[in-house]
mmCIF file of C-alpha atoms in Angstrom:
data_model
loop_
_atom_site.group_PDB
_atom_site.id
_atom_site.type_symbol
_atom_site.label_atom_id
_atom_site.label_comp_id
_atom_site.label_asym_id
_atom_site.label_seq_id
_atom_site.Cartn_x
_atom_site.Cartn_y
_atom_site.Cartn_z
ATOM 1 C CA UNK A 16 -12.105 6.647 26.653
ATOM 2 C CA UNK A 17 -10.049 5.645 23.045
ATOM 3 C CA UNK A 18 -11.538 3.564 20.638
ATOM 4 C CA UNK A 19 -9.709 1.528 18.732
ATOM 5 C CA UNK A 20 -11.018 0.532 14.551
ATOM 6 C CA UNK A 21 -12.181 -3.117 15.049
ATOM 7 C CA UNK A 22 -9.926 -5.509 12.526
ATOM 8 C CA UNK A 23 -11.405 -7.109 9.314
ATOM 9 C CA UNK A 24 -10.447 -10.902 8.998
ATOM 10 C CA UNK A 25 -7.720 -10.430 5.853
ATOM 11 C CA UNK A 26 -8.483 -11.810 2.200
ATOM 12 C CA UNK A 27 -4.681 -11.888 1.427
ATOM 13 C CA UNK A 28 -1.633 -13.048 3.017
ATOM 14 C CA UNK A 29 -0.891 -10.579 5.907
ATOM 15 C CA UNK A 30 2.062 -10.080 8.292
ATOM 16 C CA UNK A 31 0.640 -8.100 11.268
ATOM 17 C CA UNK A 32 3.296 -5.572 12.368
ATOM 18 C CA UNK A 33 4.369 -2.931 15.108
ATOM 19 C CA UNK A 34 6.734 -0.174 15.445
ATOM 20 C CA UNK A 35 9.949 -1.115 16.614
ATOM 21 C CA UNK A 36 8.875 -4.702 17.393
ATOM 22 C CA UNK A 37 10.390 -7.409 16.264
ATOM 23 C CA UNK A 38 8.124 -7.759 13.524
ATOM 24 C CA UNK A 39 10.184 -5.192 11.790
ATOM 25 C CA UNK A 40 13.192 -8.018 11.051
ATOM 26 C CA UNK A 41 10.222 -10.129 8.240
ATOM 27 C CA UNK A 42 9.249 -6.413 7.350
ATOM 28 C CA UNK A 43 12.371 -5.761 5.945
ATOM 29 C CA UNK A 44 13.069 -8.699 3.785
ATOM 30 C CA UNK A 45 9.702 -8.073 2.374
ATOM 31 C CA UNK A 46 10.842 -4.262 1.281
ATOM 32 C CA UNK A 47 13.558 -5.601 0.046
ATOM 33 C CA UNK A 48 12.270 -8.137 -1.633
ATOM 34 C CA UNK A 49 9.204 -5.720 -2.982
ATOM 35 C CA UNK A 50 6.749 -7.348 -1.695
ATOM 36 C CA UNK A 51 4.826 -4.728 0.932
ATOM 37 C CA UNK A 52 1.333 -3.524 -0.803
ATOM 38 C CA UNK A 53 0.566 -1.613 2.295
ATOM 39 C CA UNK A 54 3.118 0.561 4.031
ATOM 40 C CA UNK A 55 3.179 0.591 7.559
ATOM 41 C CA UNK A 56 3.086 4.028 7.649
ATOM 42 C CA UNK A 57 2.424 6.987 4.982
ATOM 43 C CA UNK A 58 5.835 8.838 6.047
ATOM 44 C CA UNK A 59 7.815 6.155 5.094
ATOM 45 C CA UNK A 60 5.625 4.620 1.684
ATOM 46 C CA UNK A 61 7.631 5.991 -1.272
ATOM 47 C CA UNK A 62 10.819 4.925 0.531
ATOM 48 C CA UNK A 63 9.225 0.936 0.671
ATOM 49 C CA UNK A 64 7.573 1.158 -2.705
ATOM 50 C CA UNK A 65 11.135 2.424 -4.147
ATOM 51 C CA UNK A 66 13.285 -0.273 -2.807
ATOM 52 C CA UNK A 67 10.702 -3.488 -4.262
ATOM 53 C CA UNK A 68 10.783 -1.064 -7.600
ATOM 54 C CA UNK A 69 14.598 -1.057 -7.661
ATOM 55 C CA UNK A 70 14.798 -4.772 -6.717
ATOM 56 C CA UNK A 71 12.552 -6.150 -9.279
ATOM 57 C CA UNK A 72 14.098 -3.557 -12.109
ATOM 58 C CA UNK A 73 17.304 -4.523 -11.221
ATOM 59 C CA UNK A 74 16.683 -8.579 -11.489
ATOM 60 C CA UNK A 75 14.180 -8.474 -14.794
ATOM 61 C CA UNK A 76 17.752 -6.136 -16.260
ATOM 62 C CA UNK A 77 19.781 -8.611 -15.033
ATOM 63 C CA UNK A 78 17.585 -11.774 -16.594
ATOM 64 C CA UNK A 79 16.365 -10.308 -19.895
ATOM 65 C CA UNK A 80 19.121 -7.991 -21.199
ATOM 66 C CA UNK A 81 18.608 -9.847 -24.546
ATOM 67 C CA UNK A 82 14.989 -10.255 -25.206
ATOM 68 C CA UNK A 83 13.265 -6.465 -25.808
ATOM 69 C CA UNK A 84 9.841 -8.341 -25.311
ATOM 70 C CA UNK A 85 10.676 -9.822 -22.259
ATOM 71 C CA UNK A 86 12.566 -6.304 -20.919
ATOM 72 C CA UNK A 87 8.736 -4.387 -21.870
ATOM 73 C CA UNK A 88 6.725 -7.318 -19.575
ATOM 74 C CA UNK A 89 9.200 -6.838 -16.832
ATOM 75 C CA UNK A 90 8.859 -3.389 -16.733
ATOM 76 C CA UNK A 91 4.919 -3.470 -16.849
ATOM 77 C CA UNK A 92 5.344 -5.638 -14.018
ATOM 78 C CA UNK A 93 7.874 -3.238 -11.514
ATOM 79 C CA UNK A 94 4.427 -1.510 -10.143
ATOM 80 C CA UNK A 95 3.056 -0.503 -6.858
ATOM 81 C CA UNK A 96 1.383 -3.457 -6.343
ATOM 82 C CA UNK A 97 2.849 -7.050 -7.302
ATOM 83 C CA UNK A 98 0.386 -9.662 -8.220
ATOM 84 C CA UNK A 99 2.688 -11.435 -5.140
ATOM 85 C CA UNK A 100 2.632 -8.913 -2.357
ATOM 86 C CA UNK A 101 2.143 -9.027 1.219
ATOM 87 C CA UNK A 102 -0.041 -7.021 2.971
ATOM 88 C CA UNK A 103 0.923 -5.384 6.279
ATOM 89 C CA UNK A 104 -1.387 -4.594 8.915
ATOM 90 C CA UNK A 105 0.108 -1.854 11.320
ATOM 91 C CA UNK A 106 -1.555 -2.009 14.585
ATOM 92 C CA UNK A 107 -1.036 -1.058 18.110
ATOM 93 C CA UNK A 108 -0.685 -2.207 20.902
ATOM 94 C CA UNK A 109 -4.675 -2.206 22.425
ATOM 95 C CA UNK A 110 -5.724 -4.202 19.096
ATOM 96 C CA UNK A 111 -3.137 -6.799 19.387
ATOM 97 C CA UNK A 112 -4.328 -7.626 23.103
ATOM 98 C CA UNK A 113 -8.102 -6.641 22.372
ATOM 99 C CA UNK A 114 -9.519 -6.883 18.931
ATOM 100 C CA UNK A 115 -12.103 -9.891 18.524
ATOM 101 C CA UNK A 116 -10.817 -10.997 14.766
ATOM 102 C CA UNK A 117 -6.931 -11.108 15.147
ATOM 103 C CA UNK A 118 -7.467 -12.891 18.741
ATOM 104 C CA UNK A 119 -9.170 -15.494 17.052
ATOM 105 C CA UNK A 120 -6.017 -15.465 14.404
ATOM 106 C CA UNK A 121 -3.468 -15.287 16.966
ATOM 107 C CA UNK A 122 -4.372 -16.460 20.656
ATOM 108 C CA UNK A 123 -1.092 -16.280 21.876
ATOM 109 C CA UNK A 124 -1.608 -12.335 20.737
ATOM 110 C CA UNK A 125 2.277 -12.388 19.681
ATOM 111 C CA UNK A 126 3.904 -10.211 16.999
ATOM 112 C CA UNK A 127 5.543 -10.580 14.374
ATOM 113 C CA UNK A 128 2.234 -13.092 13.854
ATOM 114 C CA UNK A 129 1.637 -14.047 9.666
ATOM 115 C CA UNK A 130 -1.892 -14.747 8.215
ATOM 116 C CA UNK A 131 -2.057 -16.114 4.596
ATOM 117 C CA UNK A 132 -6.299 -17.010 4.202
ATOM 118 C CA UNK A 133 -4.861 -18.889 1.010
ATOM 119 C CA UNK A 134 -3.733 -21.523 2.979
ATOM 120 C CA UNK A 135 -4.872 -21.299 6.784
ATOM 121 C CA UNK A 136 -1.104 -20.781 7.371
ATOM 122 C CA UNK A 137 -0.406 -18.925 10.689
ATOM 123 C CA UNK A 138 3.351 -18.272 11.820
ATOM 124 C CA UNK A 139 5.076 -16.692 14.569
ATOM 125 C CA UNK A 140 8.316 -16.310 15.364
ATOM 126 C CA UNK A 141 10.833 -13.719 13.147
ATOM 127 C CA UNK A 142 13.374 -16.043 12.213
ATOM 128 C CA UNK A 143 10.657 -18.857 10.648
ATOM 129 C CA UNK A 144 9.541 -15.888 9.061
ATOM 130 C CA UNK A 145 11.957 -14.755 7.640
ATOM 131 C CA UNK A 146 13.442 -18.502 6.369
ATOM 132 C CA UNK A 147 9.557 -18.868 5.005
ATOM 133 C CA UNK A 148 9.325 -15.570 2.802
ATOM 134 C CA UNK A 149 12.704 -16.349 1.646
ATOM 135 C CA UNK A 150 11.555 -19.700 0.596
ATOM 136 C CA UNK A 151 8.314 -18.619 -0.684
ATOM 137 C CA UNK A 152 9.150 -15.395 -2.582
ATOM 138 C CA UNK A 153 13.348 -15.235 -2.823
ATOM 139 C CA UNK A 154 13.424 -18.063 -5.507
ATOM 140 C CA UNK A 155 16.937 -16.527 -7.400
ATOM 141 C CA UNK A 156 18.183 -16.467 -3.830
ATOM 142 C CA UNK A 157 19.253 -12.558 -4.092
ATOM 143 C CA UNK A 158 18.853 -12.197 -0.140
ATOM 144 C CA UNK A 159 20.334 -15.673 1.132
ATOM 145 C CA UNK A 160 22.412 -18.031 -0.591
ATOM 146 C CA UNK A 161 21.518 -21.219 -2.038
ATOM 147 C CA UNK A 162 21.296 -24.718 -0.350
ATOM 148 C CA UNK A 163 25.410 -25.984 -0.929
ATOM 149 C CA UNK A 164 26.834 -22.317 -1.369
ATOM 150 C CA UNK A 165 30.038 -22.394 1.676
ATOM 151 C CA UNK A 166 28.359 -19.515 3.223
ATOM 152 C CA UNK A 167 24.925 -21.268 3.188
ATOM 153 C CA UNK A 168 25.865 -22.250 7.370
ATOM 154 C CA UNK A 169 27.015 -19.152 8.556
ATOM 155 C CA UNK A 170 24.362 -17.130 7.161
ATOM 156 C CA UNK A 171 21.432 -19.736 8.725
ATOM 157 C CA UNK A 172 23.676 -19.367 12.012
ATOM 158 C CA UNK A 173 23.332 -15.445 11.239
ATOM 159 C CA UNK A 174 20.094 -15.366 10.970
ATOM 160 C CA UNK A 175 18.514 -17.226 14.241
ATOM 161 C CA UNK A 176 21.612 -15.806 15.797
ATOM 162 C CA UNK A 177 19.667 -11.997 16.279
ATOM 163 C CA UNK A 178 16.251 -13.196 17.487
ATOM 164 C CA UNK A 179 17.648 -15.770 19.971
ATOM 165 C CA UNK A 180 20.763 -14.099 21.237
ATOM 166 C CA UNK A 181 21.205 -10.731 20.674
ATOM 167 C CA UNK A 182 17.884 -9.452 20.942
ATOM 168 C CA UNK A 183 17.994 -10.664 24.666
ATOM 169 C CA UNK A 184 20.983 -9.290 25.439
ATOM 170 C CA UNK A 185 19.825 -5.087 23.152
ATOM 171 C CA UNK A 186 16.529 -5.282 24.560
ATOM 172 C CA UNK A 187 18.200 -5.186 28.017
ATOM 173 C CA UNK A 188 19.913 -2.794 27.432
ATOM 174 C CA UNK A 189 17.477 -0.338 25.606
ATOM 175 C CA UNK A 190 14.993 -1.011 28.546
ATOM 176 C CA UNK A 191 17.780 -1.671 31.014
ATOM 177 C CA UNK A 192 16.861 -3.531 34.567
ATOM 178 C CA UNK A 193 16.589 -1.819 37.944
ATOM 179 C CA UNK A 194 19.948 -4.222 39.380
ATOM 180 C CA UNK A 195 23.463 -2.698 38.722
ATOM 181 C CA UNK A 196 24.948 -6.230 38.488
ATOM 182 C CA UNK A 197 22.063 -7.262 35.913
ATOM 183 C CA UNK A 198 23.225 -4.584 33.531
ATOM 184 C CA UNK A 199 26.533 -4.955 33.528
ATOM 185 C CA UNK A 200 26.513 -8.565 33.538
ATOM 186 C CA UNK A 201 24.453 -7.252 29.901
ATOM 187 C CA UNK A 202 27.434 -4.708 28.928
ATOM 188 C CA UNK A 203 29.452 -7.511 28.906
ATOM 189 C CA UNK A 204 27.598 -10.151 26.869
ATOM 190 C CA UNK A 205 27.201 -7.087 24.604
ATOM 191 C CA UNK A 206 30.703 -6.541 24.719
ATOM 192 C CA UNK A 207 32.187 -10.554 24.737
ATOM 193 C CA UNK A 208 29.247 -12.133 22.309
ATOM 194 C CA UNK A 209 26.965 -9.700 20.401
ATOM 195 C CA UNK A 210 30.012 -7.917 18.912
ATOM 196 C CA UNK A 211 32.597 -10.583 18.361
ATOM 197 C CA UNK A 212 29.545 -12.504 16.150
ATOM 198 C CA UNK A 213 29.226 -9.318 13.746
ATOM 199 C CA UNK A 214 32.794 -8.331 14.023
ATOM 200 C CA UNK A 215 33.606 -12.115 13.207
ATOM 201 C CA UNK A 216 31.534 -12.177 10.183
ATOM 202 C CA UNK A 217 32.143 -9.104 8.474
ATOM 203 C CA UNK A 218 36.538 -10.325 9.165
ATOM 204 C CA UNK A 219 35.640 -14.063 7.596
ATOM 205 C CA UNK A 220 33.728 -12.309 4.712
ATOM 206 C CA UNK A 221 35.711 -9.657 3.805
ATOM 207 C CA UNK A 222 32.302 -6.930 4.463
ATOM 208 C CA UNK A 223 31.416 -4.392 4.011
ATOM 209 C CA UNK A 224 28.337 -6.728 5.284
ATOM 210 C CA UNK A 225 27.947 -9.591 6.810
ATOM 211 C CA UNK A 226 28.458 -11.978 4.191
ATOM 212 C CA UNK A 227 31.089 -10.414 2.239
ATOM 213 C CA UNK A 228 29.571 -7.444 -0.473
ATOM 214 C CA UNK A 229 26.445 -8.621 -1.208
ATOM 215 C CA UNK A 230 22.978 -7.080 1.320
ATOM 216 C CA UNK A 231 21.558 -10.412 2.760
ATOM 217 C CA UNK A 232 18.416 -11.046 5.184
ATOM 218 C CA UNK A 233 21.102 -11.407 7.994
ATOM 219 C CA UNK A 234 22.289 -7.943 7.707
ATOM 220 C CA UNK A 235 18.582 -7.368 7.524
ATOM 221 C CA UNK A 236 17.537 -9.269 10.360
ATOM 222 C CA UNK A 237 20.622 -8.005 12.829
ATOM 223 C CA UNK A 238 19.591 -5.045 11.796
ATOM 224 C CA UNK A 239 17.152 -4.804 14.258
ATOM 225 C CA UNK A 240 19.506 -5.077 17.261
ATOM 226 C CA UNK A 241 21.822 -2.836 16.258
ATOM 227 C CA UNK A 242 18.628 0.095 16.111
ATOM 228 C CA UNK A 243 18.036 -1.720 19.953
ATOM 229 C CA UNK A 244 21.624 -0.792 21.026
ATOM 230 C CA UNK A 245 21.745 2.408 19.665
ATOM 231 C CA UNK A 246 18.437 3.880 21.109
ATOM 232 C CA UNK A 247 20.137 2.659 24.783
ATOM 233 C CA UNK A 248 21.265 5.558 26.923
ATOM 234 C CA UNK A 249 24.375 3.424 27.482
ATOM 235 C CA UNK A 250 24.802 3.608 23.368
ATOM 236 C CA UNK A 251 28.149 5.797 22.953
ATOM 237 C CA UNK A 252 29.149 3.228 25.493
ATOM 238 C CA UNK A 253 27.832 0.102 23.512
ATOM 239 C CA UNK A 254 29.354 1.382 20.095
ATOM 240 C CA UNK A 255 32.718 3.913 20.891
ATOM 241 C CA UNK A 256 34.559 0.818 21.466
ATOM 242 C CA UNK A 257 33.977 -0.988 18.511
ATOM 243 C CA UNK A 258 34.287 1.194 15.567
ATOM 244 C CA UNK A 259 33.939 -1.620 12.993
ATOM 245 C CA UNK A 260 30.408 -2.080 13.969
ATOM 246 C CA UNK A 261 29.972 1.515 14.086
ATOM 247 C CA UNK A 262 31.124 1.465 10.690
ATOM 248 C CA UNK A 263 28.896 -1.524 10.174
ATOM 249 C CA UNK A 264 25.643 0.066 11.565
ATOM 250 C CA UNK A 265 26.235 2.982 9.871
ATOM 251 C CA UNK A 266 26.574 1.628 6.569
ATOM 252 C CA UNK A 267 23.249 -0.456 7.095
ATOM 253 C CA UNK A 268 21.463 2.666 8.563
ATOM 254 C CA UNK A 269 22.089 4.341 5.397
ATOM 255 C CA UNK A 270 20.014 1.656 3.175
ATOM 256 C CA UNK A 271 16.321 2.109 1.804
ATOM 257 C CA UNK A 272 14.989 -0.873 3.635
ATOM 258 C CA UNK A 273 16.284 0.507 6.422
ATOM 259 C CA UNK A 274 15.020 3.839 6.451
ATOM 260 C CA UNK A 275 11.594 2.394 5.537
ATOM 261 C CA UNK A 276 10.977 0.495 8.170
ATOM 262 C CA UNK A 277 13.163 2.467 11.229
ATOM 263 C CA UNK A 278 12.052 5.646 9.751
ATOM 264 C CA UNK A 279 13.536 8.417 11.615
ATOM 265 C CA UNK A 280 11.371 11.321 14.044
ATOM 266 C CA UNK A 281 12.103 14.168 11.088
ATOM 267 C CA UNK A 282 9.194 14.467 8.821
ATOM 268 C CA UNK A 283 9.057 15.147 5.028
ATOM 269 C CA UNK A 284 8.958 18.893 3.712
ATOM 270 C CA UNK A 285 6.398 17.500 1.410
#
C-alpha cells in the first residue's frame, strides 16, 4: 500500500495546486507576476523563475530609468525568492481527499485552494483567486486594466467566462460523455458559444491578445480551456474550422508562463 507524506501547516501564503487542475489558472497569474517561490515541478523550475525575473526586471527598468541608486536596489530585488512570494504546494489526489491537516483547512476538499496564515484567509474558486491576486499583488495593473479603463468590463467578463462557461464545455470534450447526443451538444456549444467569445475579443481589440497588444490575466485564465480542448480526442474538429483561434492558441502556448504551468511530457536534456 502506497503511503503519502503528510502535509505540514503552512507558515506563509500558500496556493494548493495539482497539475492539470483548474488551479493552473491562478498559478499562471502568480508565475507571470513572479510570485512563485516553490515551483510545482522540478522540470519547469527554470521557466517559472525566468518569467517572474524578467517581469520584475522590466518593471524596474521602466520605473527607474533615471535613478541609478534605485536601479541597483531593484536589481538586487530581482531574485529567485522575492519577499512577497506565494508558496505553491503541489499535491496529489490522495492528499487532497485524505490529508488531515489539509482537510482541516479545506473541508470542501476542492482545488484551487489558497490559505494565508498571516491573515487567516481561506479562498476557493479560480476566478476569485485571480481577482484577489491581481488586487493584492499587481498594484501597477500589469496584468489587468485599472478601474475606469474602458477595457475593464470586457476583461472582467472574460476573466469569469473561463471558469463559469468555457470550462463546462471543454472538460466534457476532454472527458466525453457516453451519450453521443450529449457530446454533439457540447461540440455545438464550443463552436457557437466558446469560440465566438475568443474571436470577438480578438476582433474587437485588434489582437494579438484578447484585449489588444498586451498579455493580461484574461489570456492566462482562458488558456486553461484551450489546453483541455487541445487534448481532447476530437481536438482537430474543435480547432481546424477556426484558424483565428488556432493562431491565438499557438501564440499563447509559446509564452513562458504557459510552458511553466503546462510543461510538456518531454523531459529536459540536462
